[in-house]
Amino acid sequence: MEYYDSVSDSLKDAVERGVGLRILFLHPSRLGEENRRVQEEITQRVEQEIPEASLRYSNSKLPLRGSIVDPSMDYTTGKAIFVVEGDQPLSLRDSAITDNPSLVAGTEKYFDLIWENESVGEVE
């Protein structure tokens, strides 16, 4: 969420409209010192500025990062953007933007599985 400043107003507006906001971070123990510092700063800001947001931390490496909007499990709505993780610079990684409802639903299922089974709500 290094791009938090660019999206914070949109996130706040969405929450004010009653949209649920869940953010899944990589657990700080899996980050280098600098990235851990940046993540801590951003999570503190999110908790302060958007207290309605739910934050969790993945215990395992995440192969994708991105956003999912309006997914439906009957495959009728949704949009998603995601970037494949890797060692190369962000600008060189594979990415996709889709409004294919079944792909969005599949991405939502992937997110939910990690959220429910491979993440924690508190950082020790």
Short mmCIF file of N, CA, C and O in Angstrom, two decimals:
data_model
loop_
_atom_site.label_atom_id
_atom_site.label_comp_id
_atom_site.label_asym_id
_atom_site.label_seq_id
_atom_site.Cartn_x
_atom_site.Cartn_y
_atom_site.Cartn_z
N MET A 1 0.82 -1.20 0.00
CA MET A 1 0.00 0.00 0.00
C MET A 1 0.86 1.26 0.00
O MET A 1 0.44 2.27 0.55
N GLU A 2 2.03 1.20 -0.65
CA GLU A 2 2.83 2.42 -0.76
C GLU A 2 2.05 3.52 -1.47
O GLU A 2 2.37 4.69 -1.36
N TYR A 3 1.02 3.13 -2.21
CA TYR A 3 0.21 4.07 -2.97
C TYR A 3 -0.98 4.58 -2.15
O TYR A 3 -1.91 5.18 -2.70
N TYR A 4 -0.96 4.39 -0.85
CA TYR A 4 -2.10 4.78 0.00
C TYR A 4 -2.52 6.23 -0.20
O TYR A 4 -3.72 6.52 -0.28
N ASP A 5 -1.57 7.13 -0.29
CA ASP A 5 -1.92 8.54 -0.49
C ASP A 5 -2.76 8.75 -1.74
O ASP A 5 -3.64 9.62 -1.77
N SER A 6 -2.52 7.95 -2.77
CA SER A 6 -3.25 8.10 -4.03
C SER A 6 -4.68 7.57 -3.96
O SER A 6 -5.53 7.99 -4.74
N VAL A 7 -4.94 6.65 -3.04
CA VAL A 7 -6.26 6.02 -2.99
C VAL A 7 -7.03 6.28 -1.69
O VAL A 7 -8.18 5.88 -1.57
N SER A 8 -6.41 6.96 -0.74
CA SER A 8 -7.06 7.11 0.57
C SER A 8 -8.41 7.82 0.49
O SER A 8 -9.36 7.40 1.16
N ASP A 9 -8.52 8.87 -0.30
CA ASP A 9 -9.80 9.57 -0.41
C ASP A 9 -10.88 8.66 -0.99
O ASP A 9 -12.03 8.65 -0.52
N SER A 10 -10.53 7.87 -1.99
CA SER A 10 -11.50 6.94 -2.58
C SER A 10 -11.91 5.87 -1.58
O SER A 10 -13.09 5.48 -1.52
N LEU A 11 -10.96 5.37 -0.79
CA LEU A 11 -11.28 4.37 0.22
C LEU A 11 -12.21 4.95 1.28
O LEU A 11 -13.19 4.32 1.68
N LYS A 12 -11.92 6.16 1.72
CA LYS A 12 -12.77 6.82 2.72
C LYS A 12 -14.18 7.04 2.17
O LYS A 12 -15.17 6.80 2.87
N ASP A 13 -14.28 7.49 0.92
CA ASP A 13 -15.59 7.70 0.30
C ASP A 13 -16.36 6.39 0.22
O ASP A 13 -17.56 6.35 0.48
N ALA A 14 -15.69 5.32 -0.16
CA ALA A 14 -16.35 4.02 -0.27
C ALA A 14 -16.89 3.57 1.08
O ALA A 14 -18.04 3.11 1.18
N VAL A 15 -16.09 3.71 2.12
CA VAL A 15 -16.53 3.30 3.46
C VAL A 15 -17.72 4.14 3.90
O VAL A 15 -18.68 3.62 4.49
N GLU A 16 -17.71 5.43 3.60
CA GLU A 16 -18.84 6.30 3.94
C GLU A 16 -20.12 5.87 3.24
O GLU A 16 -21.22 6.09 3.75
N ARG A 17 -20.00 5.24 2.06
CA ARG A 17 -21.15 4.73 1.32
C ARG A 17 -21.57 3.35 1.81
O ARG A 17 -22.50 2.75 1.27
N GLY A 18 -20.87 2.82 2.82
CA GLY A 18 -21.25 1.52 3.37
C GLY A 18 -20.52 0.34 2.75
O GLY A 18 -20.88 -0.81 3.01
N VAL A 19 -19.52 0.61 1.95
CA VAL A 19 -18.74 -0.46 1.33
C VAL A 19 -17.79 -1.05 2.37
O VAL A 19 -17.12 -0.31 3.09
N GLY A 20 -17.74 -2.38 2.44
CA GLY A 20 -16.80 -3.04 3.34
C GLY A 20 -15.39 -2.96 2.77
O GLY A 20 -15.19 -3.07 1.57
N LEU A 21 -14.42 -2.74 3.65
CA LEU A 21 -13.03 -2.62 3.22
C LEU A 21 -12.18 -3.58 4.03
O LEU A 21 -12.10 -3.47 5.26
N ARG A 22 -11.58 -4.54 3.34
CA ARG A 22 -10.64 -5.47 3.97
C ARG A 22 -9.30 -5.33 3.27
O ARG A 22 -9.24 -5.36 2.04
N ILE A 23 -8.24 -5.20 4.05
CA ILE A 23 -6.90 -5.05 3.49
C ILE A 23 -6.02 -6.15 4.05
O ILE A 23 -5.92 -6.33 5.27
N LEU A 24 -5.41 -6.90 3.15
CA LEU A 24 -4.53 -8.00 3.53
C LEU A 24 -3.09 -7.60 3.24
O LEU A 24 -2.74 -7.33 2.10
N PHE A 25 -2.29 -7.54 4.29
CA PHE A 25 -0.87 -7.20 4.18
C PHE A 25 -0.03 -8.47 4.33
O PHE A 25 -0.46 -9.42 4.97
N LEU A 26 1.16 -8.43 3.81
CA LEU A 26 2.12 -9.47 4.10
C LEU A 26 2.60 -9.27 5.53
O LEU A 26 2.81 -8.14 5.97
N HIS A 27 2.73 -10.37 6.28
CA HIS A 27 3.15 -10.26 7.68
C HIS A 27 4.50 -9.55 7.76
O HIS A 27 5.40 -9.84 6.97
N PRO A 28 4.67 -8.61 8.68
CA PRO A 28 5.93 -7.86 8.78
C PRO A 28 7.17 -8.74 8.93
O PRO A 28 8.26 -8.35 8.51
N SER A 29 7.02 -9.91 9.53
CA SER A 29 8.18 -10.80 9.69
C SER A 29 8.72 -11.29 8.35
O SER A 29 9.84 -11.76 8.27
N ARG A 30 7.95 -11.12 7.28
CA ARG A 30 8.38 -11.54 5.94
C ARG A 30 8.94 -10.36 5.13
O ARG A 30 9.21 -10.50 3.95
N LEU A 31 9.08 -9.20 5.77
CA LEU A 31 9.55 -8.00 5.09
C LEU A 31 10.94 -7.60 5.58
O LEU A 31 11.30 -7.88 6.72
N GLY A 32 11.66 -6.89 4.73
CA GLY A 32 12.91 -6.29 5.14
C GLY A 32 12.64 -5.09 6.04
O GLY A 32 11.51 -4.61 6.14
N GLU A 33 13.68 -4.59 6.66
CA GLU A 33 13.54 -3.51 7.65
C GLU A 33 12.84 -2.27 7.08
O GLU A 33 11.93 -1.72 7.70
N GLU A 34 13.26 -1.81 5.91
CA GLU A 34 12.66 -0.60 5.32
C GLU A 34 11.20 -0.82 4.97
O GLU A 34 10.34 0.01 5.27
N ASN A 35 10.87 -1.95 4.33
CA ASN A 35 9.48 -2.23 3.98
C ASN A 35 8.61 -2.41 5.22
O ASN A 35 7.44 -2.02 5.23
N ARG A 36 9.17 -2.98 6.26
CA ARG A 36 8.45 -3.14 7.52
C ARG A 36 8.11 -1.77 8.11
O ARG A 36 7.00 -1.53 8.57
N ARG A 37 9.06 -0.84 8.05
CA ARG A 37 8.82 0.51 8.56
C ARG A 37 7.72 1.21 7.76
O ARG A 37 6.81 1.82 8.32
N VAL A 38 7.79 1.11 6.43
CA VAL A 38 6.78 1.73 5.57
C VAL A 38 5.40 1.12 5.85
O VAL A 38 4.40 1.83 5.99
N GLN A 39 5.35 -0.21 5.95
CA GLN A 39 4.07 -0.87 6.22
C GLN A 39 3.48 -0.44 7.56
O GLN A 39 2.29 -0.16 7.66
N GLU A 40 4.31 -0.35 8.58
CA GLU A 40 3.83 0.07 9.90
C GLU A 40 3.25 1.48 9.83
O GLU A 40 2.19 1.75 10.40
N GLU A 41 3.93 2.37 9.12
CA GLU A 41 3.44 3.74 8.98
C GLU A 41 2.08 3.76 8.28
O GLU A 41 1.15 4.44 8.71
N ILE A 42 1.95 2.99 7.22
CA ILE A 42 0.70 2.98 6.46
C ILE A 42 -0.42 2.32 7.25
O ILE A 42 -1.55 2.83 7.28
N THR A 43 -0.14 1.21 7.92
CA THR A 43 -1.21 0.56 8.69
C THR A 43 -1.69 1.47 9.82
O THR A 43 -2.89 1.52 10.11
N GLN A 44 -0.79 2.20 10.44
CA GLN A 44 -1.20 3.14 11.48
C GLN A 44 -2.10 4.23 10.91
O GLN A 44 -3.10 4.60 11.53
N ARG A 45 -1.75 4.71 9.73
CA ARG A 45 -2.60 5.74 9.10
C ARG A 45 -3.97 5.18 8.75
O ARG A 45 -4.99 5.85 8.97
N VAL A 46 -4.00 3.97 8.19
CA VAL A 46 -5.30 3.37 7.84
C VAL A 46 -6.14 3.19 9.09
O VAL A 46 -7.33 3.54 9.10
N GLU A 47 -5.56 2.65 10.14
CA GLU A 47 -6.31 2.44 11.38
C GLU A 47 -6.83 3.76 11.95
O GLU A 47 -7.93 3.80 12.50
N GLN A 48 -6.07 4.82 11.81
CA GLN A 48 -6.47 6.13 12.33
C GLN A 48 -7.49 6.82 11.42
O GLN A 48 -8.48 7.37 11.89
N GLU A 49 -7.26 6.76 10.11
CA GLU A 49 -8.09 7.51 9.16
C GLU A 49 -9.34 6.74 8.72
O GLU A 49 -10.35 7.36 8.34
N ILE A 50 -9.27 5.41 8.73
CA ILE A 50 -10.41 4.59 8.28
C ILE A 50 -10.60 3.46 9.30
O ILE A 50 -10.31 2.29 9.03
N PRO A 51 -11.07 3.78 10.49
CA PRO A 51 -11.19 2.76 11.53
C PRO A 51 -12.15 1.62 11.17
O PRO A 51 -12.08 0.54 11.76
N GLU A 52 -13.02 1.84 10.19
CA GLU A 52 -13.95 0.78 9.76
C GLU A 52 -13.26 -0.31 8.96
O GLU A 52 -13.80 -1.40 8.78
N ALA A 53 -12.08 -0.04 8.45
CA ALA A 53 -11.34 -1.02 7.64
C ALA A 53 -10.88 -2.19 8.50
O ALA A 53 -10.48 -2.01 9.65
N SER A 54 -10.95 -3.38 7.94
CA SER A 54 -10.43 -4.57 8.61
C SER A 54 -9.06 -4.88 8.02
O SER A 54 -8.92 -4.95 6.80
N LEU A 55 -8.07 -5.05 8.89
CA LEU A 55 -6.71 -5.35 8.45
C LEU A 55 -6.30 -6.72 8.95
O LEU A 55 -6.59 -7.08 10.09
N ARG A 56 -5.63 -7.47 8.10
CA ARG A 56 -5.05 -8.75 8.49
C ARG A 56 -3.69 -8.88 7.83
O ARG A 56 -3.36 -8.15 6.90
N TYR A 57 -2.90 -9.85 8.33
CA TYR A 57 -1.53 -10.05 7.86
C TYR A 57 -1.35 -11.50 7.45
O TYR A 57 -1.56 -12.41 8.27
N SER A 58 -0.96 -11.72 6.21
CA SER A 58 -0.76 -13.07 5.70
C SER A 58 0.52 -13.67 6.26
O SER A 58 1.59 -13.05 6.22
N ASN A 59 0.41 -14.90 6.75
CA ASN A 59 1.58 -15.61 7.27
C ASN A 59 2.43 -16.21 6.16
O ASN A 59 3.57 -16.59 6.39
N SER A 60 1.88 -16.32 4.96
CA SER A 60 2.63 -16.89 3.85
C SER A 60 2.81 -15.84 2.76
O SER A 60 2.10 -14.84 2.70
N LYS A 61 3.78 -16.09 1.90
CA LYS A 61 4.06 -15.17 0.80
C LYS A 61 2.83 -15.10 -0.11
O LYS A 61 2.19 -16.11 -0.39
N LEU A 62 2.51 -13.91 -0.56
CA LEU A 62 1.34 -13.70 -1.42
C LEU A 62 1.78 -13.63 -2.89
O LEU A 62 2.59 -12.77 -3.23
N PRO A 63 1.25 -14.49 -3.75
CA PRO A 63 1.66 -14.46 -5.16
C PRO A 63 1.07 -13.31 -5.96
O PRO A 63 1.56 -12.98 -7.03
N LEU A 64 -0.01 -12.71 -5.45
CA LEU A 64 -0.69 -11.60 -6.14
C LEU A 64 -0.91 -10.45 -5.17
O LEU A 64 -1.08 -10.65 -3.99
N ARG A 65 -0.97 -9.26 -5.71
CA ARG A 65 -1.45 -8.11 -4.96
C ARG A 65 -2.41 -7.37 -5.86
O ARG A 65 -2.29 -7.41 -7.08
N GLY A 66 -3.39 -6.71 -5.26
CA GLY A 66 -4.34 -5.99 -6.09
C GLY A 66 -5.58 -5.60 -5.33
O GLY A 66 -5.59 -5.56 -4.10
N SER A 67 -6.64 -5.32 -6.08
CA SER A 67 -7.92 -4.88 -5.52
C SER A 67 -9.05 -5.62 -6.21
O SER A 67 -8.98 -5.92 -7.40
N ILE A 68 -10.09 -5.90 -5.42
CA ILE A 68 -11.28 -6.57 -5.93
C ILE A 68 -12.47 -5.68 -5.61
O ILE A 68 -12.62 -5.23 -4.47
N VAL A 69 -13.33 -5.42 -6.59
CA VAL A 69 -14.47 -4.53 -6.41
C VAL A 69 -15.75 -5.24 -6.85
O VAL A 69 -15.81 -5.80 -7.96
N ASP A 70 -16.76 -5.23 -5.99
CA ASP A 70 -18.10 -5.74 -6.29
C ASP A 70 -18.12 -7.17 -6.84
O ASP A 70 -18.81 -7.44 -7.82
N PRO A 71 -17.42 -8.11 -6.21
CA PRO A 71 -17.49 -9.48 -6.71
C PRO A 71 -18.85 -10.10 -6.40
O PRO A 71 -19.48 -9.77 -5.40
N SER A 72 -19.32 -10.96 -7.27
CA SER A 72 -20.55 -11.71 -7.00
C SER A 72 -20.28 -13.18 -7.27
O SER A 72 -19.66 -13.54 -8.27
N MET A 73 -20.75 -14.02 -6.37
CA MET A 73 -20.52 -15.45 -6.54
C MET A 73 -21.47 -16.08 -7.54
O MET A 73 -21.35 -17.25 -7.87
N ASP A 74 -22.41 -15.29 -8.08
CA ASP A 74 -23.23 -15.80 -9.18
C ASP A 74 -22.65 -15.33 -10.53
O ASP A 74 -23.28 -15.51 -11.57
N TYR A 75 -21.44 -14.76 -10.48
CA TYR A 75 -20.67 -14.39 -11.68
C TYR A 75 -21.39 -13.37 -12.55
O TYR A 75 -21.40 -13.47 -13.78
N THR A 76 -21.94 -12.34 -11.91
CA THR A 76 -22.63 -11.31 -12.69
C THR A 76 -21.98 -9.94 -12.60
O THR A 76 -22.22 -9.10 -13.47
N THR A 77 -21.19 -9.69 -11.56
CA THR A 77 -20.57 -8.37 -11.42
C THR A 77 -19.15 -8.50 -10.91
O THR A 77 -18.74 -9.54 -10.41
N GLY A 78 -18.42 -7.42 -11.01
CA GLY A 78 -17.11 -7.34 -10.40
C GLY A 78 -16.04 -6.78 -11.31
O GLY A 78 -16.15 -6.84 -12.53
N LYS A 79 -15.02 -6.26 -10.66
CA LYS A 79 -13.83 -5.76 -11.34
C LYS A 79 -12.64 -6.10 -10.45
O LYS A 79 -12.77 -6.17 -9.23
N ALA A 80 -11.51 -6.29 -11.07
CA ALA A 80 -10.30 -6.59 -10.29
C ALA A 80 -9.08 -6.08 -11.04
O ALA A 80 -9.06 -6.00 -12.27
N ILE A 81 -8.09 -5.73 -10.25
CA ILE A 81 -6.77 -5.42 -10.79
C ILE A 81 -5.79 -6.18 -9.91
O ILE A 81 -5.94 -6.21 -8.69
N PHE A 82 -4.85 -6.85 -10.53
CA PHE A 82 -3.84 -7.53 -9.73
C PHE A 82 -2.51 -7.55 -10.45
O PHE A 82 -2.43 -7.44 -11.67
N VAL A 83 -1.46 -7.65 -9.63
CA VAL A 83 -0.08 -7.66 -10.09
C VAL A 83 0.57 -8.91 -9.51
O VAL A 83 0.39 -9.23 -8.34
N VAL A 84 1.31 -9.62 -10.35
CA VAL A 84 2.02 -10.81 -9.90
C VAL A 84 3.25 -10.38 -9.12
O VAL A 84 3.98 -9.47 -9.54
N GLU A 85 3.47 -11.00 -7.97
CA GLU A 85 4.65 -10.69 -7.17
C GLU A 85 5.91 -11.27 -7.81
O GLU A 85 5.83 -12.24 -8.56
N GLY A 86 7.04 -10.69 -7.52
CA GLY A 86 8.30 -11.18 -8.06
C GLY A 86 9.44 -10.29 -7.62
O GLY A 86 9.25 -9.31 -6.90
N ASP A 87 10.62 -10.65 -8.08
CA ASP A 87 11.81 -9.89 -7.70
C ASP A 87 12.08 -8.70 -8.61
O ASP A 87 12.87 -7.83 -8.27
N GLN A 88 11.45 -8.65 -9.76
CA GLN A 88 11.67 -7.55 -10.68
C GLN A 88 10.91 -6.31 -10.23
O GLN A 88 9.99 -6.40 -9.43
N PRO A 89 11.30 -5.14 -10.73
CA PRO A 89 10.61 -3.89 -10.36
C PRO A 89 9.12 -3.98 -10.68
O PRO A 89 8.71 -4.67 -11.62
N LEU A 90 8.31 -3.29 -9.90
CA LEU A 90 6.86 -3.32 -10.06
C LEU A 90 6.44 -3.02 -11.50
O LEU A 90 5.52 -3.64 -12.04
N SER A 91 7.12 -2.09 -12.15
CA SER A 91 6.75 -1.70 -13.51
C SER A 91 6.98 -2.80 -14.54
O SER A 91 6.44 -2.74 -15.64
N LEU A 92 7.76 -3.83 -14.19
CA LEU A 92 8.04 -4.91 -15.13
C LEU A 92 7.26 -6.20 -14.83
O LEU A 92 7.39 -7.18 -15.55
N ARG A 93 6.45 -6.21 -13.79
CA ARG A 93 5.70 -7.40 -13.42
C ARG A 93 4.44 -7.53 -14.27
O ARG A 93 3.88 -6.55 -14.72
N ASP A 94 4.01 -8.78 -14.47
CA ASP A 94 2.75 -9.03 -15.16
C ASP A 94 1.61 -8.50 -14.31
O ASP A 94 1.61 -8.63 -13.08
N SER A 95 0.63 -7.90 -14.97
CA SER A 95 -0.54 -7.39 -14.27
C SER A 95 -1.76 -7.57 -15.14
O SER A 95 -1.65 -7.80 -16.35
N ALA A 96 -2.93 -7.46 -14.54
CA ALA A 96 -4.18 -7.62 -15.28
C ALA A 96 -5.26 -6.75 -14.66
O ALA A 96 -5.31 -6.58 -13.45
N ILE A 97 -6.09 -6.21 -15.52
CA ILE A 97 -7.31 -5.52 -15.12
C ILE A 97 -8.43 -6.28 -15.78
O ILE A 97 -8.37 -6.57 -16.99
N THR A 98 -9.44 -6.65 -15.01
CA THR A 98 -10.51 -7.45 -15.58
C THR A 98 -11.87 -7.05 -15.02
O THR A 98 -11.97 -6.63 -13.88
N ASP A 99 -12.88 -7.19 -15.85
CA ASP A 99 -14.26 -7.12 -15.38
C ASP A 99 -14.99 -8.41 -15.73
O ASP A 99 -16.21 -8.47 -15.77
N ASN A 100 -14.20 -9.48 -15.95
CA ASN A 100 -14.77 -10.80 -16.17
C ASN A 100 -15.32 -11.31 -14.84
O ASN A 100 -14.54 -11.55 -13.91
N PRO A 101 -16.63 -11.44 -14.71
CA PRO A 101 -17.22 -11.78 -13.40
C PRO A 101 -16.72 -13.09 -12.80
O PRO A 101 -16.55 -13.18 -11.58
N SER A 102 -16.47 -14.10 -13.62
CA SER A 102 -16.00 -15.36 -13.04
C SER A 102 -14.56 -15.25 -12.55
O SER A 102 -14.20 -15.83 -11.52
N LEU A 103 -13.71 -14.50 -13.24
CA LEU A 103 -12.35 -14.29 -12.78
C LEU A 103 -12.34 -13.46 -11.49
O LEU A 103 -11.58 -13.74 -10.56
N VAL A 104 -13.20 -12.46 -11.42
CA VAL A 104 -13.30 -11.65 -10.21
C VAL A 104 -13.79 -12.52 -9.04
O VAL A 104 -13.24 -12.45 -7.94
N ALA A 105 -14.78 -13.37 -9.27
CA ALA A 105 -15.27 -14.26 -8.21
C ALA A 105 -14.17 -15.22 -7.76
O ALA A 105 -14.01 -15.47 -6.57
N GLY A 106 -13.39 -15.74 -8.70
CA GLY A 106 -12.28 -16.62 -8.34
C GLY A 106 -11.22 -15.89 -7.53
O GLY A 106 -10.66 -16.44 -6.57
N THR A 107 -10.94 -14.65 -7.89
CA THR A 107 -9.98 -13.85 -7.14
C THR A 107 -10.50 -13.58 -5.72
O THR A 107 -9.75 -13.63 -4.75
N GLU A 108 -11.80 -13.32 -5.61
CA GLU A 108 -12.41 -13.12 -4.29
C GLU A 108 -12.30 -14.39 -3.44
O GLU A 108 -12.00 -14.32 -2.25
N LYS A 109 -12.53 -15.55 -4.04
CA LYS A 109 -12.39 -16.81 -3.29
C LYS A 109 -10.96 -17.00 -2.81
O LYS A 109 -10.73 -17.43 -1.67
N TYR A 110 -10.00 -16.71 -3.66
CA TYR A 110 -8.58 -16.78 -3.28
C TYR A 110 -8.31 -15.87 -2.10
O TYR A 110 -7.71 -16.26 -1.10
N PHE A 111 -8.78 -14.63 -2.16
CA PHE A 111 -8.61 -13.66 -1.07
C PHE A 111 -9.25 -14.19 0.21
O PHE A 111 -8.64 -14.16 1.28
N ASP A 112 -10.50 -14.67 0.12
CA ASP A 112 -11.20 -15.16 1.31
C ASP A 112 -10.48 -16.33 1.96
O ASP A 112 -10.43 -16.43 3.19
N LEU A 113 -9.93 -17.23 1.16
CA LEU A 113 -9.21 -18.38 1.71
C LEU A 113 -7.99 -17.92 2.51
O LEU A 113 -7.73 -18.42 3.61
N ILE A 114 -7.25 -16.97 1.97
CA ILE A 114 -6.09 -16.45 2.70
C ILE A 114 -6.56 -15.70 3.93
O ILE A 114 -6.01 -15.87 5.03
N TRP A 115 -7.57 -14.87 3.79
CA TRP A 115 -8.09 -14.07 4.91
C TRP A 115 -8.52 -14.98 6.07
O TRP A 115 -8.19 -14.72 7.22
N GLU A 116 -9.24 -16.04 5.76
CA GLU A 116 -9.78 -16.91 6.80
C GLU A 116 -8.78 -17.93 7.34
O GLU A 116 -8.86 -18.32 8.51
N ASN A 117 -7.83 -18.40 6.51
CA ASN A 117 -7.02 -19.55 6.89
C ASN A 117 -5.52 -19.30 7.02
O ASN A 117 -4.83 -20.11 7.63
N GLU A 118 -5.02 -18.22 6.44
CA GLU A 118 -3.57 -18.02 6.45
C GLU A 118 -3.17 -16.62 6.90
O GLU A 118 -2.10 -16.14 6.54
N SER A 119 -4.02 -15.97 7.67
CA SER A 119 -3.69 -14.63 8.12
C SER A 119 -4.08 -14.43 9.58
O SER A 119 -4.88 -15.19 10.12
N VAL A 120 -3.48 -13.41 10.17
CA VAL A 120 -3.76 -13.05 11.57
C VAL A 120 -4.17 -11.59 11.62
O VAL A 120 -3.81 -10.80 10.76
N GLY A 121 -4.91 -11.24 12.67
CA GLY A 121 -5.37 -9.87 12.81
C GLY A 121 -4.44 -8.98 13.61
O GLY A 121 -4.55 -7.77 13.55
N GLU A 122 -3.54 -9.57 14.34
CA GLU A 122 -2.63 -8.80 15.17
C GLU A 122 -1.19 -9.14 14.82
O GLU A 122 -0.88 -10.28 14.49
N VAL A 123 -0.32 -8.18 14.91
CA VAL A 123 1.11 -8.39 14.71
C VAL A 123 1.76 -8.39 16.08
O VAL A 123 1.55 -7.46 16.87
N GLU A 124 2.52 -9.41 16.36
CA GLU A 124 3.18 -9.50 17.67
C GLU A 124 4.49 -8.78 17.66
O GLU A 124 5.18 -8.67 16.73
#
